[in-house]
Amino acid sequence: MGLTRIVMSALSATVLLRRCVGGAPSAFIGRTTPHRLSQSRIQRHRGSSRHVIPNKIDRAFISPILPRSFVSLHPFGARHTTRMPMTTTTTPQTEYSTSSLIGIDWVRSSVVRVLNQIFDPVEIAKGAAIAKLDGKKKTTKKKQPQDDQSPQDEPSLSEDERNAIINAAAASAKPFSNTDAMITPATKPEFGDYQCNAAMSLSKSAGLNPRDCAAKIVEGLKNIPGFNEIMEEPEIAGPGFINLRFREGYLADAAGKMAMDSAEGGRLAVPMTANKQRIIVDFSSPNIAKEMHVGHLRSTIIGDTLSNLLTFAGHDVLRLNHVGDWGTQFGMLVEHLRDEFPEALDKEKSKSVDLGDLVTLYKAAKKRFDADADFKVRAREGVVKLQAGDKEALAAWESLCAASRVEYQKIYDLLNIRNLNERGESFYNPYLGGYTNRDGSPLPMIVRKSDGGFNYATTDLAAIRHRVQLDAPEGGEKADRVLYVTDAGQSQHFEMVFAAAKKAGFVADSVSLEHVPFGLVQGEDGKKFATRSGDTVKLKDLLDEAVRIAGEDIKSRLENPEESLSDRLTEVAKTVGIGAVKYADLSMNRESNYKFSYGRMLSLNGNTAPYMLYAYARICGIVRKATGQSDDAKVQWPEASAIIISHDAEKQLIRNLVKLPDILSEVETDLYPNRLCDYLFETSQKFNQVSLMTPLKAIVSSHISYKWFVMILSFFQFYENCSVNNAETPKLKASRLSLCTVSASTIRLLMSLLGIPVVEKL
């Protein structure tokens, strides 16, 4: 076989190399740089898995001399990436701010720096290619003959072809990147705080024993400025794993930094992002003239949480409500208004028209649409008129939109949704049309119907153009990242739209379009969550019921159950009820379906909002008692003090608290809010050894006896082992009060990101 069959060009050889050594760290195999990688793919999403669209050469070039098993290893053609492409610095900076916490990013960049100092990426790339080729040669077996079939050997490579692959590896080698560091959180506390697995994958390519390779990395780390002051002596475990553990001195210093930045609105020493982006989050998206139902709950609160987190990280975030205010149903509604409310078609008179119950109006129009053929034709023609700017149609449409906004805002107020900008399908009407590929050929999807009307895909393409392509003078947003928070059933739709937008040239190489899918809300029987009559549950009814149950539970624990709740307890019932619904949803993996249960949501057991709210209120109680504050006054948090670690319970609590930047960074990238809830629960349990199974009356503090309150406090892991009031010295008491402050502030911060307010007394 001729060499030209493998090396059609230098680029083709690189593609071939990737097929041969898929799975090796990027620097080892001639990694595509982040910028280049984003050019060859569009993010297709189903949760954190993003299906990769190979570039034209990757799709077209499959060498006939390569065994099929080699092709299956191609990292771009046969695997899913798990993270969006993020900007990677090839010469990472390991210096850290003295006023901010450090975390996994600092550890990772330190390892990358060491790898680039002690290993030559070119030699490693060659070694990886040779190891892969030689390993494949050893494991290749002849197929056993069956019947009359003769055994067939997989094609072997000539020396020239083999050298071409190795040389291509060397030519395309890049410096080590963050992915090559292979840093993960430690799986168990006894293994430390982080684990480095780079030596395990690097050793074969470097021609070293894994433990010897790990030893080289460890020696390099010890020469990183500041490393020895922050981390204990790295431990090489097993065949070559490197365990990394924070020094106790750093932990105390880090907790002190958090305490100094723990005031309401503070950042708890979490650093701002060094890579600020313009990010659009598209969520909620109800339909005009329809009530919001339980299906809108997940999009609304997941999108709001992600927006809160990304804003906190330091990004420029635009929250968009892509309401369904355009399409066939509006032709139907406008024509129904023409017959039933003709004054709604006059722009001046329409402002004073009371359309009544919009749901009833919609059902009446839909009934006519389904039963009356002439009305159906009028409705379809009405859509085209509306999209063309017909004055009467627009006046009626504006009446419908205005009435709908009033109802939606009631829900958003209940859910504490703020700064949501309405930008419905109609907004993009001026940007419709002209959808062709770069060469002028039609796009591979229907974007305009035969009657001249536009469809859902058309509007989404127009929205992409406006959001990422058009400059500000043209009214565009020029976003770097766009998140679409919708149900998983729309995954294929967004795959097609993203691919079409990329093919049309609307999306720059550096832009990431991401679908953030979520599962269904089900009833406790595992079936569709519906009313007894089978209708979809209205979101307002669901939230009102949660508040009612929380209020009734509180009332039943009062000395006089017939007594009305005070204004404070009424507000508490609202916070607990709404918070319970939101937290129960957000604590689940968003891709999973979950069973809706008021009982579980409002429970004080386990990972629930009432448990978190109670944990915060308990810490407030500790601080009040330790500082002599009135039980009814707003808590005055003590000034930050130097942290003294005198007990392992303190150390384990701090180890968990300083992981806050890692958790926030992880959710920023992977977009799973449940990890915030998991961290919250873990933090509260570090403070509280036993999950309290106390009835709800125990949280109505105005009716808790001092004896009962002290008994509750005895369950605290931190409080039990590290008494605040009975601390051996004033400095130790001040230190423990600071840890109380940091713990409470962490709960308050994360609950605020989840959109749930805390209360100091329940």
PDB file of C-alpha atoms in Angstrom, residues 428 430-431 462-479 506:
ATOM      1  CA  TYR A 428     -37.303  38.247  15.867  1.00  0.00           C
ATOM      2  CA  PRO A 430     -37.696  41.545  11.458  1.00  0.00           C
ATOM      3  CA  TYR A 431     -34.794  39.094  11.327  1.00  0.00           C
ATOM      4  CA  ALA A 462     -33.347  34.308  13.762  1.00  0.00           C
ATOM      5  CA  ALA A 463     -32.803  34.387  17.514  1.00  0.00           C
ATOM      6  CA  ILE A 464     -29.364  32.798  17.116  1.00  0.00           C
ATOM      7  CA  ARG A 465     -28.387  35.384  14.520  1.00  0.00           C
ATOM      8  CA  HIS A 466     -29.529  38.186  16.784  1.00  0.00           C
ATOM      9  CA  ARG A 467     -27.883  36.738  19.875  1.00  0.00           C
ATOM     10  CA  VAL A 468     -24.467  35.812  18.540  1.00  0.00           C
ATOM     11  CA  GLN A 469     -23.895  37.277  15.068  1.00  0.00           C
ATOM     12  CA  LEU A 470     -25.274  40.798  14.940  1.00  0.00           C
ATOM     13  CA  ASP A 471     -23.284  43.656  16.437  1.00  0.00           C
ATOM     14  CA  ALA A 472     -24.722  46.062  18.999  1.00  0.00           C
ATOM     15  CA  PRO A 473     -25.408  48.814  16.394  1.00  0.00           C
ATOM     16  CA  GLU A 474     -27.594  46.297  14.582  1.00  0.00           C
ATOM     17  CA  GLY A 475     -29.423  45.488  17.807  1.00  0.00           C
ATOM     18  CA  GLY A 476     -27.555  42.234  18.413  1.00  0.00           C
ATOM     19  CA  GLU A 477     -26.136  40.808  21.629  1.00  0.00           C
ATOM     20  CA  LYS A 478     -22.805  39.294  20.519  1.00  0.00           C
ATOM     21  CA  ALA A 479     -23.038  36.580  23.174  1.00  0.00           C
ATOM     22  CA  PHE A 506     -24.300  32.394  11.954  1.00  0.00           C
TER      23      PHE A 506
END
